[in-house]
Coordinates of N, CA and C in Angstrom, one line a residue:
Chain A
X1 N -14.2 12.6 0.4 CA -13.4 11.5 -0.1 C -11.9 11.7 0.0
X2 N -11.2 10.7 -0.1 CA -9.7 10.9 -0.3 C -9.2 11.1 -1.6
X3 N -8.0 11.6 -1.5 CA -7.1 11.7 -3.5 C -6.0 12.3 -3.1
X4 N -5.3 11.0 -3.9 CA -3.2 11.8 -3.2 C -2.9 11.5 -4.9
X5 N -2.5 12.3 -5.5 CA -1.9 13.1 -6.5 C -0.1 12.9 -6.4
X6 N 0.6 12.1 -7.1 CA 2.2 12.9 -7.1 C 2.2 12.5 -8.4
X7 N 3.7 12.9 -8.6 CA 4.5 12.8 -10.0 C 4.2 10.8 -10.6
X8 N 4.2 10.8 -12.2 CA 3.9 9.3 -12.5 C 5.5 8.5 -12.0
X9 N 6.9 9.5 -12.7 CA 8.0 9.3 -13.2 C 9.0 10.0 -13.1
X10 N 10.3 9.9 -12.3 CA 11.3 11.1 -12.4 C 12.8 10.6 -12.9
X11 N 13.7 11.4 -13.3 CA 14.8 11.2 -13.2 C 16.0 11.7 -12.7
X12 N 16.9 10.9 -11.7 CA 18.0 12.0 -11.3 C 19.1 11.2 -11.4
X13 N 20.4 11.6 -11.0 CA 21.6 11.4 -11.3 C 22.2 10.5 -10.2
X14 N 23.3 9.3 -10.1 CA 23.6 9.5 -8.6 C 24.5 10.1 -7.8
X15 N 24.3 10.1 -6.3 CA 24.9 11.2 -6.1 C 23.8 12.6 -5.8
X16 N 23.7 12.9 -6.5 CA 22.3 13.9 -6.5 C 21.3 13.8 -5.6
X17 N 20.6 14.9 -5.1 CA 19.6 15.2 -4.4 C 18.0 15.1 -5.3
X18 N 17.1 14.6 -4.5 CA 15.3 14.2 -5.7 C 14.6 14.5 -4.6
X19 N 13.7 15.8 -5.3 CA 12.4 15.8 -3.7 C 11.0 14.8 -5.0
X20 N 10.3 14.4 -3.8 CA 9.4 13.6 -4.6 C 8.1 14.3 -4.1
X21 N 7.4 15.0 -4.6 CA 6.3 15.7 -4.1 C 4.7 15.0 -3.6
X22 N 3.9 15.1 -3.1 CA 2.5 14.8 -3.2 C 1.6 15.1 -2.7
X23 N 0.0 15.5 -3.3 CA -0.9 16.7 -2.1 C -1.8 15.4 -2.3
X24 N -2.6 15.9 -1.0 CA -3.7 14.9 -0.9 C -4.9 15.7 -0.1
X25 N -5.8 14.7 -0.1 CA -7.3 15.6 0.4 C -7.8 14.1 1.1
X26 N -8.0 14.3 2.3 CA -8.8 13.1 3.5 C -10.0 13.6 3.8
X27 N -10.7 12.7 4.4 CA -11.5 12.9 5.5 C -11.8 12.6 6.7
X28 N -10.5 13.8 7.3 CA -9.5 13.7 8.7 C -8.6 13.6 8.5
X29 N -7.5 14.0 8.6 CA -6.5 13.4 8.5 C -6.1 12.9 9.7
X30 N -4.8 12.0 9.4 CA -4.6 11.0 10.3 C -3.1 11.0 10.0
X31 N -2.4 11.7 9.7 CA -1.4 11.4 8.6 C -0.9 10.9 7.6
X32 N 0.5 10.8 7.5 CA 0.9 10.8 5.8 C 2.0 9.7 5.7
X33 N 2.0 8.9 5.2 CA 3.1 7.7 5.3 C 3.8 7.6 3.9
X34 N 5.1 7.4 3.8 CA 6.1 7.0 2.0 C 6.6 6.0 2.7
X35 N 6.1 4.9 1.2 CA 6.7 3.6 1.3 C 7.7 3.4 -0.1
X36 N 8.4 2.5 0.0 CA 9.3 2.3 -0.9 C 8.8 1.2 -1.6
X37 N 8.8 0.7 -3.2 CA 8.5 -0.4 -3.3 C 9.6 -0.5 -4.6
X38 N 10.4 -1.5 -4.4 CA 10.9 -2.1 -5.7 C 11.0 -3.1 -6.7
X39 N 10.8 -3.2 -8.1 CA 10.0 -3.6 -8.9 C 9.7 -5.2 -8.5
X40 N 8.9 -5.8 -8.3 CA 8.4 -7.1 -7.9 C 8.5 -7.5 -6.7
X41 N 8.6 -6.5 -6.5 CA 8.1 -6.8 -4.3 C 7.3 -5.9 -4.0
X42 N 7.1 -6.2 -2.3 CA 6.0 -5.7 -1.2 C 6.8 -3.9 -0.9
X43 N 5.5 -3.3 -0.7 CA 5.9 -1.9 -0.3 C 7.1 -2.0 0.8
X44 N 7.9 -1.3 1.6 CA 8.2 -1.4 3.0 C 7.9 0.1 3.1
X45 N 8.1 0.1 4.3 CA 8.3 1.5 5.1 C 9.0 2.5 5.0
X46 N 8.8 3.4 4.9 CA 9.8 4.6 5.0 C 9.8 5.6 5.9
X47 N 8.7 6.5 6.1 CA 8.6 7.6 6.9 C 6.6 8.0 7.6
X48 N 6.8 8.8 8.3 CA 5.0 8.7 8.7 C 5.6 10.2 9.2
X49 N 4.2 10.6 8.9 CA 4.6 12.2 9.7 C 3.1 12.6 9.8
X50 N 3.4 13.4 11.3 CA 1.3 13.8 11.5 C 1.7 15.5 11.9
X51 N 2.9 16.0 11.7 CA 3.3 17.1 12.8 C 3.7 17.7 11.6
X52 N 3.5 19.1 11.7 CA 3.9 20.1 10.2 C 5.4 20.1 10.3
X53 N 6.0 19.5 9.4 CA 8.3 20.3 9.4 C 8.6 19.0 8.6
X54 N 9.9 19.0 9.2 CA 10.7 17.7 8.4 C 10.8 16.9 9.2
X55 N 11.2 15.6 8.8 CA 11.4 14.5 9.7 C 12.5 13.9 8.8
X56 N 14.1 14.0 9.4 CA 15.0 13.1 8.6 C 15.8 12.1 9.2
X57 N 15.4 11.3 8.5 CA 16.3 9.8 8.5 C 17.3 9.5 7.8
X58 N 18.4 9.7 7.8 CA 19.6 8.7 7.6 C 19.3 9.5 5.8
X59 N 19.8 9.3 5.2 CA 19.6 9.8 3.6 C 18.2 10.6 3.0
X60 N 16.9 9.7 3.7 CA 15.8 10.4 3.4 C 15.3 11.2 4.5
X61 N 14.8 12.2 3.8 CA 13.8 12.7 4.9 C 12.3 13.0 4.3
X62 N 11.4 13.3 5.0 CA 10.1 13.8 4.6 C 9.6 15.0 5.4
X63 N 8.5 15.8 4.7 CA 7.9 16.8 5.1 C 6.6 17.0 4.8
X64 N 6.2 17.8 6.0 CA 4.5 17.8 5.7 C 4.3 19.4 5.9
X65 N 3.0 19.5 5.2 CA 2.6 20.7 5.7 C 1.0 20.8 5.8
X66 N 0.2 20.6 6.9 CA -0.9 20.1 6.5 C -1.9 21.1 5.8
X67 N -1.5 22.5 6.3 CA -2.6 23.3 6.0 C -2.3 23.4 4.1
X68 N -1.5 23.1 3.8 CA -1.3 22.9 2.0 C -1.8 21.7 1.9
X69 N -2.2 20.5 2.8 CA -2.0 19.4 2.1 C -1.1 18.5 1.4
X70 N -0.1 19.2 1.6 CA 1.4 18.7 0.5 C 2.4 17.9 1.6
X71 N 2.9 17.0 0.9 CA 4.3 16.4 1.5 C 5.2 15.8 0.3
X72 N 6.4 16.0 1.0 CA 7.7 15.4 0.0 C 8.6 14.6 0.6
X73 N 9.1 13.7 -0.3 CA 10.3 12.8 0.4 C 11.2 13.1 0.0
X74 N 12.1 13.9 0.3 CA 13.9 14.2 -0.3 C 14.5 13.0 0.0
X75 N 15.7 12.8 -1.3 CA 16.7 11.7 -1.2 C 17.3 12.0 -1.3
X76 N 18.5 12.0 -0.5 CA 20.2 12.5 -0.6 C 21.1 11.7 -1.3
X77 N 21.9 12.2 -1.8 CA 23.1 11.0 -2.0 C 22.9 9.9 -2.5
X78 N 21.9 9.9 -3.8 CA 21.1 9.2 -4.4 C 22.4 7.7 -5.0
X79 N 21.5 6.9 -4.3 CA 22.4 5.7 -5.1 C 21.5 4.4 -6.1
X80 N 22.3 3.8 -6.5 CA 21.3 3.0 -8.1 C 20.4 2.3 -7.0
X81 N 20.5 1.9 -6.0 CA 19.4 1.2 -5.5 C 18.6 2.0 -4.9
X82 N 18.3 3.0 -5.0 CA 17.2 3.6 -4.6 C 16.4 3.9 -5.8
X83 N 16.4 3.5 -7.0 CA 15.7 3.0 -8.2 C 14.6 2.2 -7.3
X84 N 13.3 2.8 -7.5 CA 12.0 2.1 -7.3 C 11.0 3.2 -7.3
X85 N 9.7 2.4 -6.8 CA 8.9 3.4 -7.1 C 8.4 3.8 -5.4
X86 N 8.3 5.2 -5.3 CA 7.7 5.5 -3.9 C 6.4 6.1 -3.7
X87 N 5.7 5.7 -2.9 CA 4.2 5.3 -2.7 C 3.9 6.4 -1.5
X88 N 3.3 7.4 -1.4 CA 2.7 8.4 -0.7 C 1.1 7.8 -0.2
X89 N 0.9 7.8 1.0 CA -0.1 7.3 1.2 C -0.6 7.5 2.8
X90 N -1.9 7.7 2.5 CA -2.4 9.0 3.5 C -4.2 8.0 4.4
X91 N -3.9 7.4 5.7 CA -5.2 7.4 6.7 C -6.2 8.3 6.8
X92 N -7.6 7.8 7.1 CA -8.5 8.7 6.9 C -8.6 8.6 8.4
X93 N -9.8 9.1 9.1 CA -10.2 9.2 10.4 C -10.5 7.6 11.2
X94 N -11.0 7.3 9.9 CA -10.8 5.4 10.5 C -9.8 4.6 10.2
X95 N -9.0 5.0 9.7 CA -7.7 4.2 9.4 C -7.9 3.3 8.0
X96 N -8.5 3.6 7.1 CA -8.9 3.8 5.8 C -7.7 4.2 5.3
X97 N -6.5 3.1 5.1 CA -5.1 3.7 4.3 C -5.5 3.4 2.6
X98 N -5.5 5.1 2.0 CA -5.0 4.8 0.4 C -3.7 5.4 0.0
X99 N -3.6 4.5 -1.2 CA -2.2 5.0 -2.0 C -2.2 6.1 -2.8
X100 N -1.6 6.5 -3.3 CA -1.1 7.3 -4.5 C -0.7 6.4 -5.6
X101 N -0.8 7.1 -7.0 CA -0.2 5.5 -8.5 C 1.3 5.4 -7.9
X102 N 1.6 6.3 -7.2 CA 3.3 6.4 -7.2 C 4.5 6.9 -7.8
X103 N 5.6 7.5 -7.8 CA 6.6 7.8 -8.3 C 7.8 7.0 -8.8
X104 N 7.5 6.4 -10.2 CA 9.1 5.4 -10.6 C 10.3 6.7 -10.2
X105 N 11.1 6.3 -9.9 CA 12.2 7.3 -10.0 C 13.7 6.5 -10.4
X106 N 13.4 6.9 -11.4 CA 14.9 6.4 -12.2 C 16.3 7.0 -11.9
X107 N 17.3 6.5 -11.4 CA 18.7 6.4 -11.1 C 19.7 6.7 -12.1
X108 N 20.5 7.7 -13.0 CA 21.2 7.1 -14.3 C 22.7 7.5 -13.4
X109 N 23.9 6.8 -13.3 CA 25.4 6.6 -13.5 C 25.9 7.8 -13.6
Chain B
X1 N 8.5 -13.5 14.7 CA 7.7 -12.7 14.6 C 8.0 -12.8 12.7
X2 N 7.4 -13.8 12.0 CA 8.0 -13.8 10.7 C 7.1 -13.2 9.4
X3 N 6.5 -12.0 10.0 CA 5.7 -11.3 8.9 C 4.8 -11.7 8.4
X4 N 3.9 -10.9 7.3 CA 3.2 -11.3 6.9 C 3.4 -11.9 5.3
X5 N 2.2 -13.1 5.6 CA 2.2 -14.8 4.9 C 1.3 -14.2 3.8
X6 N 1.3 -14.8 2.5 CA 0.4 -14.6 1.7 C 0.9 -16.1 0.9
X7 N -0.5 -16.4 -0.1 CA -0.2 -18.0 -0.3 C -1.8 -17.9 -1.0
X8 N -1.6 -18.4 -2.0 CA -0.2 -19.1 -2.9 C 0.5 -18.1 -3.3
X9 N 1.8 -17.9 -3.9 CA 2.7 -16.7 -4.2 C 2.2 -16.4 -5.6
X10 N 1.4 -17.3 -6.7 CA 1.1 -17.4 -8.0 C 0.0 -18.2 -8.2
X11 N -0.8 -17.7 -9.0 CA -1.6 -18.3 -9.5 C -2.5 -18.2 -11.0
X12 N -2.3 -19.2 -11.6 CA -2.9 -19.1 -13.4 C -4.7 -19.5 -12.7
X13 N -5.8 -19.1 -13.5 CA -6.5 -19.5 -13.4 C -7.5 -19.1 -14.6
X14 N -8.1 -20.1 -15.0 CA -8.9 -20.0 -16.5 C -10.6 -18.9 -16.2
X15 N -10.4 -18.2 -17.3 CA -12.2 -17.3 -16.4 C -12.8 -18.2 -16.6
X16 N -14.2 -17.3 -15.4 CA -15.3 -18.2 -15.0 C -14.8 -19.5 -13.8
X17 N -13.3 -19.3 -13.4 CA -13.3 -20.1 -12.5 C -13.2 -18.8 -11.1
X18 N -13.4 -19.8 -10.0 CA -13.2 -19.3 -8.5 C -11.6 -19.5 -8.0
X19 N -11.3 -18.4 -7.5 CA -9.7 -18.4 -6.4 C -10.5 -18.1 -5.3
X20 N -9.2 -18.6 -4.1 CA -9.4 -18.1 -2.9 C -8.0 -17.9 -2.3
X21 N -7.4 -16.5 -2.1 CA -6.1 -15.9 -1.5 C -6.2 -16.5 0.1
X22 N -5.3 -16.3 0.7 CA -5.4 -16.4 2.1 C -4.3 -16.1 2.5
X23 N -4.7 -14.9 3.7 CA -3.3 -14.1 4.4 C -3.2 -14.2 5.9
X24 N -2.0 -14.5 6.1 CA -1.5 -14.5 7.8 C -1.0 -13.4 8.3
X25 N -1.6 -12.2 9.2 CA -0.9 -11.1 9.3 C 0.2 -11.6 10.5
X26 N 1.1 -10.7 10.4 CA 1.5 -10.4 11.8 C 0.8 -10.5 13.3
X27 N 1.1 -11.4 14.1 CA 0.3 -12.2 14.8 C -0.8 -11.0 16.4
X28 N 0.3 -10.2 16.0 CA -0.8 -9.1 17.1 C -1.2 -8.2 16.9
X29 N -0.9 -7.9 15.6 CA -2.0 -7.1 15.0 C -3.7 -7.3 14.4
X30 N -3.7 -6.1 14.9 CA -5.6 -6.4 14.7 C -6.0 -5.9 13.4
X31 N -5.0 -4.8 12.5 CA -6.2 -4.5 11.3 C -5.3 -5.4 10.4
X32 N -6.1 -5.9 9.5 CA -6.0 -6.6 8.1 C -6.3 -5.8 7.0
X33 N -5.4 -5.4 5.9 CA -5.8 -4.8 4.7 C -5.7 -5.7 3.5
X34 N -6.6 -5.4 2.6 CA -6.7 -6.7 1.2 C -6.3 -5.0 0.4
X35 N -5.2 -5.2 -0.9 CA -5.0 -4.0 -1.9 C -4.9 -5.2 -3.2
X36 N -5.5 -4.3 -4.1 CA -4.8 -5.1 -5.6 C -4.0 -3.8 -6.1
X37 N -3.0 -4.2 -6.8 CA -2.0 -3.4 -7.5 C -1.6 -4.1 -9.4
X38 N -1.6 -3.4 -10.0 CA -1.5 -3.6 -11.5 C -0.3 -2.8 -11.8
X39 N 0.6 -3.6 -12.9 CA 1.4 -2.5 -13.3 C 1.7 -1.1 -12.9
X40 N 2.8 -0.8 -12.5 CA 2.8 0.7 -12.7 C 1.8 1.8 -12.0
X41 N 1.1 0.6 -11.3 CA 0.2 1.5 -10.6 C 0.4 1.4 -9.1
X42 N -0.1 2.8 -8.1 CA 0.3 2.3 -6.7 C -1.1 1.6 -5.9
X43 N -0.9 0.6 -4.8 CA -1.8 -0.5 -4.6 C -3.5 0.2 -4.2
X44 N -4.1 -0.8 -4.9 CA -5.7 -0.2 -4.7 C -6.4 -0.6 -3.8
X45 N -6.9 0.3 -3.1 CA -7.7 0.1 -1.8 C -8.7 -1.0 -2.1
X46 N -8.7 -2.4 -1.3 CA -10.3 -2.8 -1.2 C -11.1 -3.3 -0.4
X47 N -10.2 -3.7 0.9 CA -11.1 -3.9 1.9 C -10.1 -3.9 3.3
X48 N -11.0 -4.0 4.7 CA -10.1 -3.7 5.7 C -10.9 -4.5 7.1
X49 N -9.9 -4.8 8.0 CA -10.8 -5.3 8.8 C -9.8 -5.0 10.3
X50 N -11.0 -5.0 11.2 CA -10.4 -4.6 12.4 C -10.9 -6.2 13.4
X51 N -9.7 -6.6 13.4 CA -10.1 -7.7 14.1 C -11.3 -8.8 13.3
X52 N -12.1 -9.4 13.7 CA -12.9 -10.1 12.6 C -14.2 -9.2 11.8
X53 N -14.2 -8.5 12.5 CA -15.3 -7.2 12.1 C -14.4 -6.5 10.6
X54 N -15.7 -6.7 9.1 CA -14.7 -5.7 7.9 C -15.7 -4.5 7.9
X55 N -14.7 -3.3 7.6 CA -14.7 -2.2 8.6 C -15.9 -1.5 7.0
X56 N -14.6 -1.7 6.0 CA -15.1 -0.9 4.5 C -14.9 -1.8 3.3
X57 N -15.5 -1.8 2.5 CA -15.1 -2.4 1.3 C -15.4 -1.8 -0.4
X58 N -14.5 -1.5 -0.9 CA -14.4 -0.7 -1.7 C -16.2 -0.6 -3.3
X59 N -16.2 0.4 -3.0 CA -17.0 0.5 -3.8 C -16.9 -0.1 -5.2
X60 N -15.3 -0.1 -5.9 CA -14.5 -0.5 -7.2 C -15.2 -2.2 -7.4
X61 N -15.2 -2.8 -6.2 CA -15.2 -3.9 -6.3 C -16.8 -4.2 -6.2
X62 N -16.8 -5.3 -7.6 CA -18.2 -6.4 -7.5 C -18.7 -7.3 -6.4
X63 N -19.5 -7.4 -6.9 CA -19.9 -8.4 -5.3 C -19.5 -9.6 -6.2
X64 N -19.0 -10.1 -7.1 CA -17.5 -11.2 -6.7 C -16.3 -11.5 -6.1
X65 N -16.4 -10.2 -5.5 CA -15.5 -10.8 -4.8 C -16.1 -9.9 -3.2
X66 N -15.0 -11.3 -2.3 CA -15.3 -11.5 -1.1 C -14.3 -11.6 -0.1
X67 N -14.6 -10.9 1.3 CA -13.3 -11.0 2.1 C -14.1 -11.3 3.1
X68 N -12.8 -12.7 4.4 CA -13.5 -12.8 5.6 C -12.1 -12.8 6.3
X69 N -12.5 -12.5 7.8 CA -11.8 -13.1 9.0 C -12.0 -13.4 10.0
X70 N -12.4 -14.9 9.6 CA -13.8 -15.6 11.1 C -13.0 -15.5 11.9
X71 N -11.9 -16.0 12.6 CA -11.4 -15.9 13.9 C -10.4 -14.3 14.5
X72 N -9.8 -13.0 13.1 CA -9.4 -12.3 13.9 C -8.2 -12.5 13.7
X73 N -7.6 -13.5 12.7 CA -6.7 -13.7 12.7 C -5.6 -13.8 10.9
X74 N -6.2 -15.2 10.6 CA -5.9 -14.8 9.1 C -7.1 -14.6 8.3
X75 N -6.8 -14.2 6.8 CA -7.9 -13.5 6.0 C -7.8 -14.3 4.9
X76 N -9.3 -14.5 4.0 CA -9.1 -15.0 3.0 C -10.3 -13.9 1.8
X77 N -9.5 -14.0 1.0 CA -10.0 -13.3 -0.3 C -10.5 -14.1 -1.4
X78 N -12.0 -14.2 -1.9 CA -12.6 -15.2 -2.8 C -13.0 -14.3 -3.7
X79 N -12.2 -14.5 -5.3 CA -12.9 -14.4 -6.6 C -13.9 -15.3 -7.0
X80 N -15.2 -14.8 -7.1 CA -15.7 -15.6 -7.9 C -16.1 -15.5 -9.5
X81 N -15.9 -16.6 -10.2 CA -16.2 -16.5 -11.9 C -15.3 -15.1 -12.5
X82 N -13.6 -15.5 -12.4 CA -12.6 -14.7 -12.2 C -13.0 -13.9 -13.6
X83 N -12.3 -12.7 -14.4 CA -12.2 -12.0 -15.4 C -11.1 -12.1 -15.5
X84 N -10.4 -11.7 -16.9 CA -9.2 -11.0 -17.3 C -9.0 -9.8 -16.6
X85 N -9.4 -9.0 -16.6 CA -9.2 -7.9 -15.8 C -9.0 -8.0 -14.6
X86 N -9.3 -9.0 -14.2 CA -8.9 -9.5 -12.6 C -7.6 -9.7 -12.2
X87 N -6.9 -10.3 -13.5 CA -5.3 -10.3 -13.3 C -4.5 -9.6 -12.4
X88 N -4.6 -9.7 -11.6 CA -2.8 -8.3 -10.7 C -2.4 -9.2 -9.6
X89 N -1.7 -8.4 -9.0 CA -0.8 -8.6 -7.4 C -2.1 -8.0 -6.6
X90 N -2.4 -9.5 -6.0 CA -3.0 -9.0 -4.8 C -2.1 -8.8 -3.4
X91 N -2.5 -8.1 -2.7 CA -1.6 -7.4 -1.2 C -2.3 -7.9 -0.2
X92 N -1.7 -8.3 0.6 CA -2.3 -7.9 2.2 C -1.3 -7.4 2.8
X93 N -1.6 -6.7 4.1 CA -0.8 -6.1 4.8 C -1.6 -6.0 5.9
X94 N -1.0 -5.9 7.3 CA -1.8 -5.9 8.8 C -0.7 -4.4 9.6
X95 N -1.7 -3.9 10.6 CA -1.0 -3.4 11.4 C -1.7 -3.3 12.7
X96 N -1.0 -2.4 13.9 CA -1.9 -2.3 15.0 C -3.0 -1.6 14.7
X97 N -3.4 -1.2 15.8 CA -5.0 -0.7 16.0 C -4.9 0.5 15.1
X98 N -3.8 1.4 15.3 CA -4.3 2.7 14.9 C -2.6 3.2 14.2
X99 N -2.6 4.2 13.2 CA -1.8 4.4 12.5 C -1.1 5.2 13.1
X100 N 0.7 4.8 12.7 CA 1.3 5.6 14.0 C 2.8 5.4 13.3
X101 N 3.6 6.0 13.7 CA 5.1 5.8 13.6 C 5.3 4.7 13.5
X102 N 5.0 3.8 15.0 CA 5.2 3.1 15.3 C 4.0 1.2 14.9
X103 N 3.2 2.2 14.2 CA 2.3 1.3 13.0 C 2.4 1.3 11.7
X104 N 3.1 1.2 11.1 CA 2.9 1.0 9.5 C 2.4 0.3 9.4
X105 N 2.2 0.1 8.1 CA 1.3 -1.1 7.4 C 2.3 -2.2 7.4
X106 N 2.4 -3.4 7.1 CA 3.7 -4.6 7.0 C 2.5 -4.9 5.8
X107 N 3.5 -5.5 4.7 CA 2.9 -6.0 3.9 C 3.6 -7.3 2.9
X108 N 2.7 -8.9 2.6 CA 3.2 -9.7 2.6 C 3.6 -9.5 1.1
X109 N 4.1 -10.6 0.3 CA 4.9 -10.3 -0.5 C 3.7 -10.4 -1.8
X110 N 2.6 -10.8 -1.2 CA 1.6 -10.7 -2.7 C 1.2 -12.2 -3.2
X111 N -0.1 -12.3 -4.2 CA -0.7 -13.5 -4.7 C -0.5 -12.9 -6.2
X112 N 0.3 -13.5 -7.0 CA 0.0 -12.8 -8.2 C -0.9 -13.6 -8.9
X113 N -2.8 -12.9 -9.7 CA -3.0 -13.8 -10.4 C -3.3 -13.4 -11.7
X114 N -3.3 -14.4 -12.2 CA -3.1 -14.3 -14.0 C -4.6 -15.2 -14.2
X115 N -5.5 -14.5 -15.2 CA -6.7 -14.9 -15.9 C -6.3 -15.4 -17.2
X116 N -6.5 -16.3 -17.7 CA -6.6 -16.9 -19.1 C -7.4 -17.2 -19.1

């Protein structure tokens, strides 16, 4: 079966650096996708990774490591709009996408 | 290329009645996903389709509810004899064939429904 596990809730500062953690268990993997969602909207896109290291974009990056099962999304240079919740979410062999409950990650001034 | 359509954006409906969601993916993509999401929670898997063929359909869910996609193109999701517990944000979202960088999921903006 599948199960992706992260944090419910975080908080950081702005300005500040936030890694957002999550392990998961497939059957197959297929890789690992973080979506962003903020409060009363549709997920969007963030990152997809099928290859073990980092992969950085512009303020975020992500990382996998498959033989742990684990990945993280770091956020740099954290600003109040990046207040939302981020969604780790992992394809099975058939393209079977599930979510994680997700990470609120609170922004404080 | 104006994303994906979901409709009605809201809906009240009294239990023991029937809805029916209906989603327009992204016009060349072939997989269709149906999620419900609740509060605070991240979206729940329920059903998926690869072109008009549905591939899985979650075990969570009753056989009241139903997903089709006769032509392959848009989807429709039917509650029947809705519950309170039925209440959330329903999702769709489509992408290409197979999951990729260059496939995310696109996801429409949601059916929110409310049971009374």
């Amino acid at each position: 079966g599948q199960n992706i596990d992260q944090p419910t809730e975080m908080t950081a500062t702005e300005g500040a650096i936030v890694q957002i953690n999550c392990t998961y268990q497939t059957s197959g993997f297929n890789g690992l996708f973080w979506y962003q969602q903020h409060a009363g909207e549709a997920p969007t896109f963030l990152s997809y990774n099928v290859l073990d290291g980092l992969e950085e974009k512009g303020r975020f990056s992500s990382f996998l490591s498959r033989s742990k099962g684990y990945s993280y999304l770091l956020l740099k240079e954290l600003q109040m709009k990046d207040s939302a919740s981020y969604l780790c979410a992992a394809p099975n062999r058939d393209d079977k996408i599930i979510f994680g409950k997700g990470t609120r990650l609170h922004i404080l001034p | 290329d104006t994303g994906v359509s979901q409709n009605p954006r809201h809906k009240i409906t009294k239990r023991g009645q029937n809805v029916t969601f209906r989603c327009d993916p992204i016009s060349e993509h072939n997989r269709l996903y149906w999620y419900r999401q609740t509060l605070g929670q991240g979206p729940e898997f329920l059903t998926y389709f690869q072109n008009e063929a549905q591939l899985e359909k979650s075990r969570l869910l009753s056989d009241r509810f139903s997903a089709e996609r006769p032509k392959g193109s848009f989807s429709t999701l039917e509650i029947q004899r809705t519950e309170q517990g039925d209440s959330a944000m329903y999702l769709c979202a489509s992408s290409s064939d197979s999951s990729s960088y260059n496939s995310p999921l696109h996801f429409g903006n949601g059916t929110r429904l409310t049971v009374t």
